PDB file of C-alpha atoms in Angstrom:
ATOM      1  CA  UNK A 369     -11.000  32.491  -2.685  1.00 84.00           C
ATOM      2  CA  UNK A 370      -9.409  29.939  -0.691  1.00 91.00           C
ATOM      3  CA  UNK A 371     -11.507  26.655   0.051  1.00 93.00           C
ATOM      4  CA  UNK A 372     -11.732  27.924   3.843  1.00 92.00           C
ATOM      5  CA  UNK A 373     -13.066  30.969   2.826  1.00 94.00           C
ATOM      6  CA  UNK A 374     -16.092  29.580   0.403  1.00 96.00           C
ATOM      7  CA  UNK A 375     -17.180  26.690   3.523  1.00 95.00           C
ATOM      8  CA  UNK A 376     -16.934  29.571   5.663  1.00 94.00           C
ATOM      9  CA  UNK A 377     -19.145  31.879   3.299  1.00 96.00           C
ATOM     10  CA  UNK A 378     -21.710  28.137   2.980  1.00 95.00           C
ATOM     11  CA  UNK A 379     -21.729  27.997   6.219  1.00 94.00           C
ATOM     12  CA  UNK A 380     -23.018  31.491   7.250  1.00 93.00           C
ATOM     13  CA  UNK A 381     -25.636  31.678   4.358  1.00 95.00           C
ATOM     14  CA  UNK A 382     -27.059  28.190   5.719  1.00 94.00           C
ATOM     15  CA  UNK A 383     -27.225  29.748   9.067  1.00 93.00           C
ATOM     16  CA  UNK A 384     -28.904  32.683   7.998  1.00 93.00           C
ATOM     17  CA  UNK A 385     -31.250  31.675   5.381  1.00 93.00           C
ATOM     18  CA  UNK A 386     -31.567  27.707   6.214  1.00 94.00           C
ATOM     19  CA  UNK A 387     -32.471  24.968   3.836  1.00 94.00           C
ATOM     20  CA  UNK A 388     -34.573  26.511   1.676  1.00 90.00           C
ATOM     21  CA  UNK A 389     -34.273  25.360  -1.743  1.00 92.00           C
ATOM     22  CA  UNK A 390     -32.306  22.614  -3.707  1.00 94.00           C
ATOM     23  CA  UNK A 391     -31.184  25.262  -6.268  1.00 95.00           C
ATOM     24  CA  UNK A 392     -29.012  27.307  -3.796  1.00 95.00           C
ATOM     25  CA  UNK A 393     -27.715  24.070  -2.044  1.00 96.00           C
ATOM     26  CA  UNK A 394     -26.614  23.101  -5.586  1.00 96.00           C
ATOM     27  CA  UNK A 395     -24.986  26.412  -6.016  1.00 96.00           C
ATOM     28  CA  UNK A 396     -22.971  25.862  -2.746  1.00 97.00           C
ATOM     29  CA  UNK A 397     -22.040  22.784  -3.288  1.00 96.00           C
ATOM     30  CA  UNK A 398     -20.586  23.124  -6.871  1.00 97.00           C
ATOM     31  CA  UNK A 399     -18.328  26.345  -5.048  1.00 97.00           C
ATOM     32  CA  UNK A 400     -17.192  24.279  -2.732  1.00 96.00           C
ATOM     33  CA  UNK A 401     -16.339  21.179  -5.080  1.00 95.00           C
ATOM     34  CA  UNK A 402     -14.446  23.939  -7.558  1.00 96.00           C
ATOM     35  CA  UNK A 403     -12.271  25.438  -4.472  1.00 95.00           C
ATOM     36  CA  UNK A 404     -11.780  22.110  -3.147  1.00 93.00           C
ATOM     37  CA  UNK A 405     -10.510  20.569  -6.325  1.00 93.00           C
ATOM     38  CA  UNK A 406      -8.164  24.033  -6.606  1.00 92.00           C
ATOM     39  CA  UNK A 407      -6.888  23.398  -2.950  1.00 90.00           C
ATOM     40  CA  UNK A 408      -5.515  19.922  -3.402  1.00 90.00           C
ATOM     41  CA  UNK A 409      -1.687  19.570  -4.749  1.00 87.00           C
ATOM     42  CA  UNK A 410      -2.144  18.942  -8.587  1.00 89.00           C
ATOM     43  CA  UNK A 411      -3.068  15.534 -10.064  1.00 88.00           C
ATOM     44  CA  UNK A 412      -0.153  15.297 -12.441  1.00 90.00           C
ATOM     45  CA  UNK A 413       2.629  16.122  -9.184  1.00 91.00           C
ATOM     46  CA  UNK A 414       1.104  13.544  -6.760  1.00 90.00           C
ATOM     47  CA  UNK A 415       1.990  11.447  -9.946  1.00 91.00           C
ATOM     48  CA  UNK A 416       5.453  13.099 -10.642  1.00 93.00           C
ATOM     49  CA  UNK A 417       6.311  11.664  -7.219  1.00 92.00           C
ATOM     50  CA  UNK A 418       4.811   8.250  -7.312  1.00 93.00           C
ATOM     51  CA  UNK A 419       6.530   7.824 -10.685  1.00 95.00           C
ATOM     52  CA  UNK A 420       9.774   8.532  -9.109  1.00 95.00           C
ATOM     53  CA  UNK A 421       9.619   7.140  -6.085  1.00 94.00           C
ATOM     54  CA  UNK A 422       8.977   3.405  -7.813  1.00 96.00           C
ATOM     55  CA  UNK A 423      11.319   4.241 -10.114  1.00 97.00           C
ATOM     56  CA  UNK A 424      13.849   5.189  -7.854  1.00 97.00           C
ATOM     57  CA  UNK A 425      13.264   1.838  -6.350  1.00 96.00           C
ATOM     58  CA  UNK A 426      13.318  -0.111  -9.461  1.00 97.00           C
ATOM     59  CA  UNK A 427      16.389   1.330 -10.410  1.00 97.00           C
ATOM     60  CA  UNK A 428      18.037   0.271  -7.081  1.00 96.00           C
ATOM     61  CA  UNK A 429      16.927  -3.367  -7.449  1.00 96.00           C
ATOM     62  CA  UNK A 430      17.195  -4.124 -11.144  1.00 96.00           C
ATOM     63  CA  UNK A 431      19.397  -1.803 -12.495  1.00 95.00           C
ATOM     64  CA  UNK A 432      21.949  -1.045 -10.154  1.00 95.00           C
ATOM     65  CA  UNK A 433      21.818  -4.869  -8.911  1.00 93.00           C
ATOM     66  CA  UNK A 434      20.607  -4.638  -5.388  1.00 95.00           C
ATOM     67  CA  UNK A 435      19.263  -7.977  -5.752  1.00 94.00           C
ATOM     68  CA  UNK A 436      22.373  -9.608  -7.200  1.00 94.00           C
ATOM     69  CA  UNK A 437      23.419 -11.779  -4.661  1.00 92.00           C
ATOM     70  CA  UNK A 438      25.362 -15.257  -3.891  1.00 92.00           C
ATOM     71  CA  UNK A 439      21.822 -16.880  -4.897  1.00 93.00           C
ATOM     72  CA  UNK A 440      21.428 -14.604  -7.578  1.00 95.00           C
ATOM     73  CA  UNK A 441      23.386 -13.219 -10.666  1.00 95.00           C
ATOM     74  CA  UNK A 442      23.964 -10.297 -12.812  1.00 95.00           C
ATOM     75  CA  UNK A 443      22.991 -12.020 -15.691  1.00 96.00           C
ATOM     76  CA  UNK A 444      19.497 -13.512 -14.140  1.00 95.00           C
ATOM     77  CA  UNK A 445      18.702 -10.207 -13.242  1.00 96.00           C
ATOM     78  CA  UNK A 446      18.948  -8.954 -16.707  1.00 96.00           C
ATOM     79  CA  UNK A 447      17.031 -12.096 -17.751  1.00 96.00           C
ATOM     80  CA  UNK A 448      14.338 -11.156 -15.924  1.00 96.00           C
ATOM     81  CA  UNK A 449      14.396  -7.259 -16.824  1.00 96.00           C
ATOM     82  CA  UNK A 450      11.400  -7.525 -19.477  1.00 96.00           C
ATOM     83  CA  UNK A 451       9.181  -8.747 -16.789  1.00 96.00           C
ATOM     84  CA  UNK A 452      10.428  -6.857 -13.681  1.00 97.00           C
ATOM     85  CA  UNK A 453       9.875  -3.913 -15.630  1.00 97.00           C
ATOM     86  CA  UNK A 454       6.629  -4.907 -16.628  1.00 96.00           C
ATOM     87  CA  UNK A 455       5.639  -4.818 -12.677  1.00 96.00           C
ATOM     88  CA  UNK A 456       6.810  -1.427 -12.346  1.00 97.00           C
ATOM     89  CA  UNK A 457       4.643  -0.451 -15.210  1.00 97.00           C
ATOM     90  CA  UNK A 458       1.871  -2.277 -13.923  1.00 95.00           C
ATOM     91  CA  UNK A 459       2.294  -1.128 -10.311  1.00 94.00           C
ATOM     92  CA  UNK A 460       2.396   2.711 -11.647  1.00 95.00           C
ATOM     93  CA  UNK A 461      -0.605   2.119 -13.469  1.00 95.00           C
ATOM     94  CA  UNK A 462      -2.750   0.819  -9.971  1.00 92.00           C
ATOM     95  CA  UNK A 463      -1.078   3.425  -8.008  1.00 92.00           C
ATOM     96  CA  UNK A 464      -2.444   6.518 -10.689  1.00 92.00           C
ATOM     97  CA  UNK A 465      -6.085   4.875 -10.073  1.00 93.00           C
ATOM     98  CA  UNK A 466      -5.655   5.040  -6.708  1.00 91.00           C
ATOM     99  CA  UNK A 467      -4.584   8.371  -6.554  1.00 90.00           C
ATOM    100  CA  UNK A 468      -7.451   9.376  -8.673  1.00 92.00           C
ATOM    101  CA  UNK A 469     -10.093   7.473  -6.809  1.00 92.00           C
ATOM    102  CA  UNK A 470      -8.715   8.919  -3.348  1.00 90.00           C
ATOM    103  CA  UNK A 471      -8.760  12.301  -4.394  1.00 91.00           C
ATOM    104  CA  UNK A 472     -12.996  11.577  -5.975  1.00 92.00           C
ATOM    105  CA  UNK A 473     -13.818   9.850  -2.557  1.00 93.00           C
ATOM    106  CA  UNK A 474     -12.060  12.904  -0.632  1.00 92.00           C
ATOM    107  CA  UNK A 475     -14.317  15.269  -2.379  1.00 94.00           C
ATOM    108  CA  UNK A 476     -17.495  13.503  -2.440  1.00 94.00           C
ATOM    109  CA  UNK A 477     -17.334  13.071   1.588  1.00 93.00           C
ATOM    110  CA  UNK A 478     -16.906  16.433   2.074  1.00 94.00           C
ATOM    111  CA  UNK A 479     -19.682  17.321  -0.368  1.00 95.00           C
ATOM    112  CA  UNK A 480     -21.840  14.425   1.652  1.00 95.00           C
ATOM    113  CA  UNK A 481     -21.338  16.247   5.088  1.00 94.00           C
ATOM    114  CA  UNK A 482     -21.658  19.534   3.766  1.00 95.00           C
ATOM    115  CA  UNK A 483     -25.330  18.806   1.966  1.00 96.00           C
ATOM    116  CA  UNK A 484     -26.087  16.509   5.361  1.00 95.00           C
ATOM    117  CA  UNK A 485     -25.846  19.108   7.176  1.00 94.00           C
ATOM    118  CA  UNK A 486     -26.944  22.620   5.141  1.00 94.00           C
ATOM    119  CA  UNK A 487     -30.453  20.228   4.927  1.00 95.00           C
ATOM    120  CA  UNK A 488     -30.717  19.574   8.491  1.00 93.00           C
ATOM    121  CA  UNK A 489     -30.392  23.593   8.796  1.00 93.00           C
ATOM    122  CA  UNK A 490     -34.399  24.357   8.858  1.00 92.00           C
ATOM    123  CA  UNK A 491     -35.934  27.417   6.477  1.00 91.00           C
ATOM    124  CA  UNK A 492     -35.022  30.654   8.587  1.00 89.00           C
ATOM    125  CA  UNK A 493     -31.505  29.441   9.655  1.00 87.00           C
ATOM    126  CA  UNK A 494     -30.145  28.899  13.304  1.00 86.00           C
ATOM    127  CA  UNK A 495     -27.679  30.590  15.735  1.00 82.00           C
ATOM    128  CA  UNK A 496     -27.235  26.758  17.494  1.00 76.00           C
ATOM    129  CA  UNK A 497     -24.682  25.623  15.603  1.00 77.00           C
ATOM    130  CA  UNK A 498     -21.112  25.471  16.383  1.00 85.00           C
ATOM    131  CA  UNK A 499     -19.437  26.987  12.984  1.00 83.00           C
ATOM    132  CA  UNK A 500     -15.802  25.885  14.203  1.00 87.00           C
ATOM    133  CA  UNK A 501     -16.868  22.472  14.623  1.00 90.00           C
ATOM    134  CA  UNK A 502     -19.138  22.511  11.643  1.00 90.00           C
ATOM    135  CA  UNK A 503     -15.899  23.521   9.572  1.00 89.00           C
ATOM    136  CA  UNK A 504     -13.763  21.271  10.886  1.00 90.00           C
ATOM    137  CA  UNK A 505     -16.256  17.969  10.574  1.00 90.00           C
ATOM    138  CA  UNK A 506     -16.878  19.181   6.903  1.00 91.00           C
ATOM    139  CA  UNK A 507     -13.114  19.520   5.844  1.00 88.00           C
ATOM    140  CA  UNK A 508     -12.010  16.193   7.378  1.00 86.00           C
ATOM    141  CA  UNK A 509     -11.881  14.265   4.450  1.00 81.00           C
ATOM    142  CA  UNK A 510      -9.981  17.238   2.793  1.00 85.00           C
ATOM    143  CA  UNK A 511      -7.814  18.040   5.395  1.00 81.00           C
ATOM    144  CA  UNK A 512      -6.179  14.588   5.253  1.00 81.00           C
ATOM    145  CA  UNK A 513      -5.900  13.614   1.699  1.00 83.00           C
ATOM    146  CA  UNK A 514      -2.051  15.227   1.205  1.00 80.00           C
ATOM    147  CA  UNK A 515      -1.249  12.563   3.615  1.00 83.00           C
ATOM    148  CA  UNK A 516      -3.188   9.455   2.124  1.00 84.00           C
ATOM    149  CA  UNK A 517      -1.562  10.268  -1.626  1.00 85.00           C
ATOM    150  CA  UNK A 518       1.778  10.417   0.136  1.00 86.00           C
ATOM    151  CA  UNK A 519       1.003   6.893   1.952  1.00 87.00           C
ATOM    152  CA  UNK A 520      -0.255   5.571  -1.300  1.00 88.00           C
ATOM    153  CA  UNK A 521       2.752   6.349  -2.996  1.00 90.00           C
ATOM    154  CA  UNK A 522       4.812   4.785   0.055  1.00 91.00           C
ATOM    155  CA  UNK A 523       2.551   1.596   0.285  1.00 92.00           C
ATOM    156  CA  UNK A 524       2.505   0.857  -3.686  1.00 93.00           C
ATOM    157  CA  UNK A 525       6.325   1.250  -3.788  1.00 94.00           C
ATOM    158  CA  UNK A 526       6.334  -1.062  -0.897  1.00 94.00           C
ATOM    159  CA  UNK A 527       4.421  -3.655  -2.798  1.00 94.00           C
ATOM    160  CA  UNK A 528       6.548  -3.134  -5.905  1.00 95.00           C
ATOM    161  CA  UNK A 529       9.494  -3.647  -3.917  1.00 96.00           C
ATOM    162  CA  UNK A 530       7.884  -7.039  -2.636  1.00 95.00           C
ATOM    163  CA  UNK A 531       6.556  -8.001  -5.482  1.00 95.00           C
ATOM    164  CA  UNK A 532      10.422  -7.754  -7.656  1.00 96.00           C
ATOM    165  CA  UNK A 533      11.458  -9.417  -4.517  1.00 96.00           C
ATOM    166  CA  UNK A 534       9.291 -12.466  -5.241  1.00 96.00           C
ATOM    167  CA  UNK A 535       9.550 -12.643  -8.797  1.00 96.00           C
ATOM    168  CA  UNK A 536      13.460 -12.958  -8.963  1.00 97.00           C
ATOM    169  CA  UNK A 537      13.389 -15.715  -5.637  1.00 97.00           C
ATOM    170  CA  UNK A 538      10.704 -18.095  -7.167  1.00 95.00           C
ATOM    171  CA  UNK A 539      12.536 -17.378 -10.813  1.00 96.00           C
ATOM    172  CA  UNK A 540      15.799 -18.710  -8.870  1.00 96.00           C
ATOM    173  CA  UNK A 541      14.612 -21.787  -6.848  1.00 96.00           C
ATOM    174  CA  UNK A 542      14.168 -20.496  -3.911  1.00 97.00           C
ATOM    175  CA  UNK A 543      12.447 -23.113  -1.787  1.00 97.00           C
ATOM    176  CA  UNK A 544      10.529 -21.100   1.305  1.00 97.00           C
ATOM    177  CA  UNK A 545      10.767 -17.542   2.539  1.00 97.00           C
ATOM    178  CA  UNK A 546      10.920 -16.747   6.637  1.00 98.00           C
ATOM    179  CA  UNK A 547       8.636 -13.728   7.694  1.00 98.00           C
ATOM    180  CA  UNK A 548      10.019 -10.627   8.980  1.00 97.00           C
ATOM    181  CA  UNK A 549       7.438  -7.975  10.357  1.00 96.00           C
ATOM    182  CA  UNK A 550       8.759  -4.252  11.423  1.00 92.00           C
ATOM    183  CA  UNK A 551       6.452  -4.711  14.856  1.00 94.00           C
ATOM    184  CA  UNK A 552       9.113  -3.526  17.338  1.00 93.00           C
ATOM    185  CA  UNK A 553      10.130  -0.415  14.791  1.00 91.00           C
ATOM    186  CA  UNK A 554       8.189   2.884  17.397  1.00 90.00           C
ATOM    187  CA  UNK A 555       4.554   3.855  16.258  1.00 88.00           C
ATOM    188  CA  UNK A 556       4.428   1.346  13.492  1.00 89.00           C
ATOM    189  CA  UNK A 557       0.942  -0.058  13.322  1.00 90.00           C
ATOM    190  CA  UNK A 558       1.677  -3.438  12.689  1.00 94.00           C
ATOM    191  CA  UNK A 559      -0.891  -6.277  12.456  1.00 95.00           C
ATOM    192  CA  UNK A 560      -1.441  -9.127  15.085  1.00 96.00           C
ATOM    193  CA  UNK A 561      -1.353 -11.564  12.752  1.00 96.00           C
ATOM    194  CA  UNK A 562       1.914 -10.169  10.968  1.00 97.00           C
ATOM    195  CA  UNK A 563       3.703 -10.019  14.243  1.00 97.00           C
ATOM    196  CA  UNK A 564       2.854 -14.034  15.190  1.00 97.00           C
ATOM    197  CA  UNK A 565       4.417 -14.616  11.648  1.00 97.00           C
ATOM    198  CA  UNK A 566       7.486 -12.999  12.303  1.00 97.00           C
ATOM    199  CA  UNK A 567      10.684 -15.504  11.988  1.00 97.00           C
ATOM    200  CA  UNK A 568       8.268 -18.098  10.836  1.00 97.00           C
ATOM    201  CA  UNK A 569       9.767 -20.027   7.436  1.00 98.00           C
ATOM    202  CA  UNK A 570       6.780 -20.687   4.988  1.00 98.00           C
ATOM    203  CA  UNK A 571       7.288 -23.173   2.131  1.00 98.00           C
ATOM    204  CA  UNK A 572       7.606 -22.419  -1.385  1.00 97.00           C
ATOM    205  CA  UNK A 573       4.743 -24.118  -3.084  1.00 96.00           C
ATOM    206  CA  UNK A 574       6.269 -26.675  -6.326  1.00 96.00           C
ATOM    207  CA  UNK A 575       9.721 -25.343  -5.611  1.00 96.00           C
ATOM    208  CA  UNK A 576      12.174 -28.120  -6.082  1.00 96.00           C
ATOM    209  CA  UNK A 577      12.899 -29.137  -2.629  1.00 97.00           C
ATOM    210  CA  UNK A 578       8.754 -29.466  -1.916  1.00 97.00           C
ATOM    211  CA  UNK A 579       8.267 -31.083  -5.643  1.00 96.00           C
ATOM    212  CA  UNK A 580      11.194 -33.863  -4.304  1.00 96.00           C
ATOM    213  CA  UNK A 581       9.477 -34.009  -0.827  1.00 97.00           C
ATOM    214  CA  UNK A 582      12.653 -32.747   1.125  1.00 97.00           C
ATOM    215  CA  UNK A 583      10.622 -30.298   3.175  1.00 97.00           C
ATOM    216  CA  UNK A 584       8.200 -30.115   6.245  1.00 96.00           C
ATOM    217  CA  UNK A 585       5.773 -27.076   6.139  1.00 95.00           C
ATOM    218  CA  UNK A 586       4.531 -26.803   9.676  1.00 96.00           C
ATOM    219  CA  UNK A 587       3.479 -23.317   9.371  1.00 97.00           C
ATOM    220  CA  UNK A 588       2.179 -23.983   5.428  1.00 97.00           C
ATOM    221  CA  UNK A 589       2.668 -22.572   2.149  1.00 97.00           C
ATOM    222  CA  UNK A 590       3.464 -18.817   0.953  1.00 97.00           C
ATOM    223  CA  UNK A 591       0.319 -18.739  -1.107  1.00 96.00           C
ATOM    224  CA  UNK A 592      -1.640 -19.746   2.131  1.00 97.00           C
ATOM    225  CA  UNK A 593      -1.411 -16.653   4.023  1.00 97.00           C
ATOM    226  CA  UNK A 594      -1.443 -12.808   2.468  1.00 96.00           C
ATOM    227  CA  UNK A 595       2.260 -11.789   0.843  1.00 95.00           C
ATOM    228  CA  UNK A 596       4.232  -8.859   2.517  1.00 95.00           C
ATOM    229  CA  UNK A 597       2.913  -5.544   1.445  1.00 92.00           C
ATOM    230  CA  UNK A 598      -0.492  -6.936  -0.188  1.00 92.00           C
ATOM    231  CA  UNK A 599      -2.412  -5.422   2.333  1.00 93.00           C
ATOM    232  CA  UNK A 600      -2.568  -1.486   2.692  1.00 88.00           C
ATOM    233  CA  UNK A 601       0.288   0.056   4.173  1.00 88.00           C
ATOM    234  CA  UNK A 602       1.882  -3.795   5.329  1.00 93.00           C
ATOM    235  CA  UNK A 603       5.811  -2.874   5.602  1.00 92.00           C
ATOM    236  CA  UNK A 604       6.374  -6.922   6.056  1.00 95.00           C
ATOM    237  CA  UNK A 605       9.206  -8.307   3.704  1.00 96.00           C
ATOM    238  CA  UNK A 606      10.555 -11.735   2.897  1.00 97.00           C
ATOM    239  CA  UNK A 607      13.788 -13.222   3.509  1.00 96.00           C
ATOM    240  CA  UNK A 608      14.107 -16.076   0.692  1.00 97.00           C
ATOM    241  CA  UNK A 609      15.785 -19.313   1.317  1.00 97.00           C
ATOM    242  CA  UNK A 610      17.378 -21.231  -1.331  1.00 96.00           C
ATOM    243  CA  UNK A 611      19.323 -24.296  -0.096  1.00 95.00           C
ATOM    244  CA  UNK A 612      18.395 -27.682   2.095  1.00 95.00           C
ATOM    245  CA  UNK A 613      21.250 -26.266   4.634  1.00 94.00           C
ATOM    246  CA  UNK A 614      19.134 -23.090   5.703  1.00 95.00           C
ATOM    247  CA  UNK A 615      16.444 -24.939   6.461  1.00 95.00           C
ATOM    248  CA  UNK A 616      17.642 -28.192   8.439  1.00 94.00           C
ATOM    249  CA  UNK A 617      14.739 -28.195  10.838  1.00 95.00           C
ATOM    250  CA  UNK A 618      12.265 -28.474   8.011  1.00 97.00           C
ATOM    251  CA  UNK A 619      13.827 -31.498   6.554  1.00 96.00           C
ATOM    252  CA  UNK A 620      11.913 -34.131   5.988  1.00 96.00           C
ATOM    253  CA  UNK A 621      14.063 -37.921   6.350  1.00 96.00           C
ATOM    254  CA  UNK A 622      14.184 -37.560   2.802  1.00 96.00           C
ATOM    255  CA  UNK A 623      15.523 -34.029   2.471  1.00 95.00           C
ATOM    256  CA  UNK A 624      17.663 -34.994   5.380  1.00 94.00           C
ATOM    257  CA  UNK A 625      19.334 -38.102   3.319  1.00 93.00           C
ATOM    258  CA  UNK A 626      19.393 -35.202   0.157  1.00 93.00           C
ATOM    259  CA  UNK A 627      21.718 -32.597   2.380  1.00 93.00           C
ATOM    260  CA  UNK A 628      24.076 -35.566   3.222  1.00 90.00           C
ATOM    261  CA  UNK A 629      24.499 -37.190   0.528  1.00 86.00           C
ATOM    262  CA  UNK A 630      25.498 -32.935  -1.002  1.00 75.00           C
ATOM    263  CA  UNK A 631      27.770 -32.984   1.723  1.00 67.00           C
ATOM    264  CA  UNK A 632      29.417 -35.799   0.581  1.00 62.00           C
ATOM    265  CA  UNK A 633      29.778 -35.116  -3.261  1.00 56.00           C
ATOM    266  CA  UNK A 634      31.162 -32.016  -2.387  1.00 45.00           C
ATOM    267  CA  UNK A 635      33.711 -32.992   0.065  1.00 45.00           C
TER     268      UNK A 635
END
């Protein structure tokens, strides 16, 4: 029987008989946990695809150098494989949990409004309930949990992504990191708070430039505010800055004095 089928068959017993006795609202309730665990898309193939959808990703960055770049080379990149690939295992690790955890929380909400309502249900059962809407309130937490693994996957490859992303720039000096969020891309939910960041350059804490004092940090420090992606379903990325030149409007007189006198040993 499909999980439909046994809510429907809880349902009409309730209505008929009523809350009656804890033994037959135990009964019910251990159907419906068994059909809903038999209704969700296996365990081991929600983690098929989060496994190769971060690895997919990984692969893109590390090992077919998408993050090779004027600022950083080949060989830093393979420098920095043993811990980059340490993230990915790390990040595969949280996202499994998650996965698991979601799936527990789906069932034990619909289990929670099944029970909170088959008790309210008095000895003798009732003809005033709405079964449609009964159904559908019960199976809410159900219905949606395809889509939440499938965001999970999206969101912890996200953070992966961000989290490579950071490793490699702070690895390579970069110095400060200007905010980009995806608030004018249609139906994205963006955050307030990510959208007033957006274009704003945030300092590098103890990079070299802030270690020699060369740089202003009117809007602060990276670790000051959340990193792109750390919160749930954030699609917020960094753009890393590595030279006094990118920055000139953060200079301070003596990062200003630093970029000349560059200038002038490499004329």
């Amino acid at each position: 029987m499909t999980f439909f089928e046994v809510l429907t068959e809880a349902i009409n017993y309730f209505m008929e008989y009523g809350f009656n006795s804890e033994k037959s609202l135990e009964e019910w309730m251990q159907k419906i946990k068994i059909a809903a665990i038999q209704s969700m898309i296996p365990e081991y193939q929600v983690e098929q695809e989060m496994v190769k959808s971060m690895t997919a990703a990984y692969n893109r960055l590390v090992v077919k150098g998408g993050l090779v770049n004027k600022n950083v080379s080949k060989y830093d990149i393979e420098r920095l494989k043993p811990k980059l690939r340490l993230e990915l295992d790390r990040r595969i690790l949280v996202s499994a949990n998650l996965i698991k955890l979601n799936r527990q929380e789906s069932i034990s909400n619909t289990l929670r409004r099944f029970q909170g309502w088959a008790t309210s249900i008095p000895p003798g059962g009732t003809e005033l309930t709405d079964r449609n809407k009964t159904k559908k309130d019960i199976k809410k937490s159900l219905s949606a949990i395809t889509f939440e693994q499938r965001r999970v996957v999206i969101d912890q490859t996200h953070k992966l992504v961000s989290n490579i992303n950071d490793i490699v720039a702070v690895d390579n000096g970069a110095i400060a990191a200007k905010w980009h969020s995806h608030w004018r891309q249609v139906n994205y939910d963006y955050r307030k708070d990510h959208k007033e960041r957006d274009d704003k350059i945030y300092i590098i804490r103890n990079s070299w430039a802030d270690e020699k004092g060369y740089l202003k940090h009117p809007n602060g420090y990276t670790d000051e505010i959340t990193q792109p992606g750390e919160e749930v379903f954030c699609r917020c990325n960094y753009q890393y800055i590595y030279n006094l030149s990118s920055v000139k409007e953060l200079l301070t007189t003596k990062g200003e004095k630093a970029l000349q006198s560059a200038k002038i040993t490499f004329k």
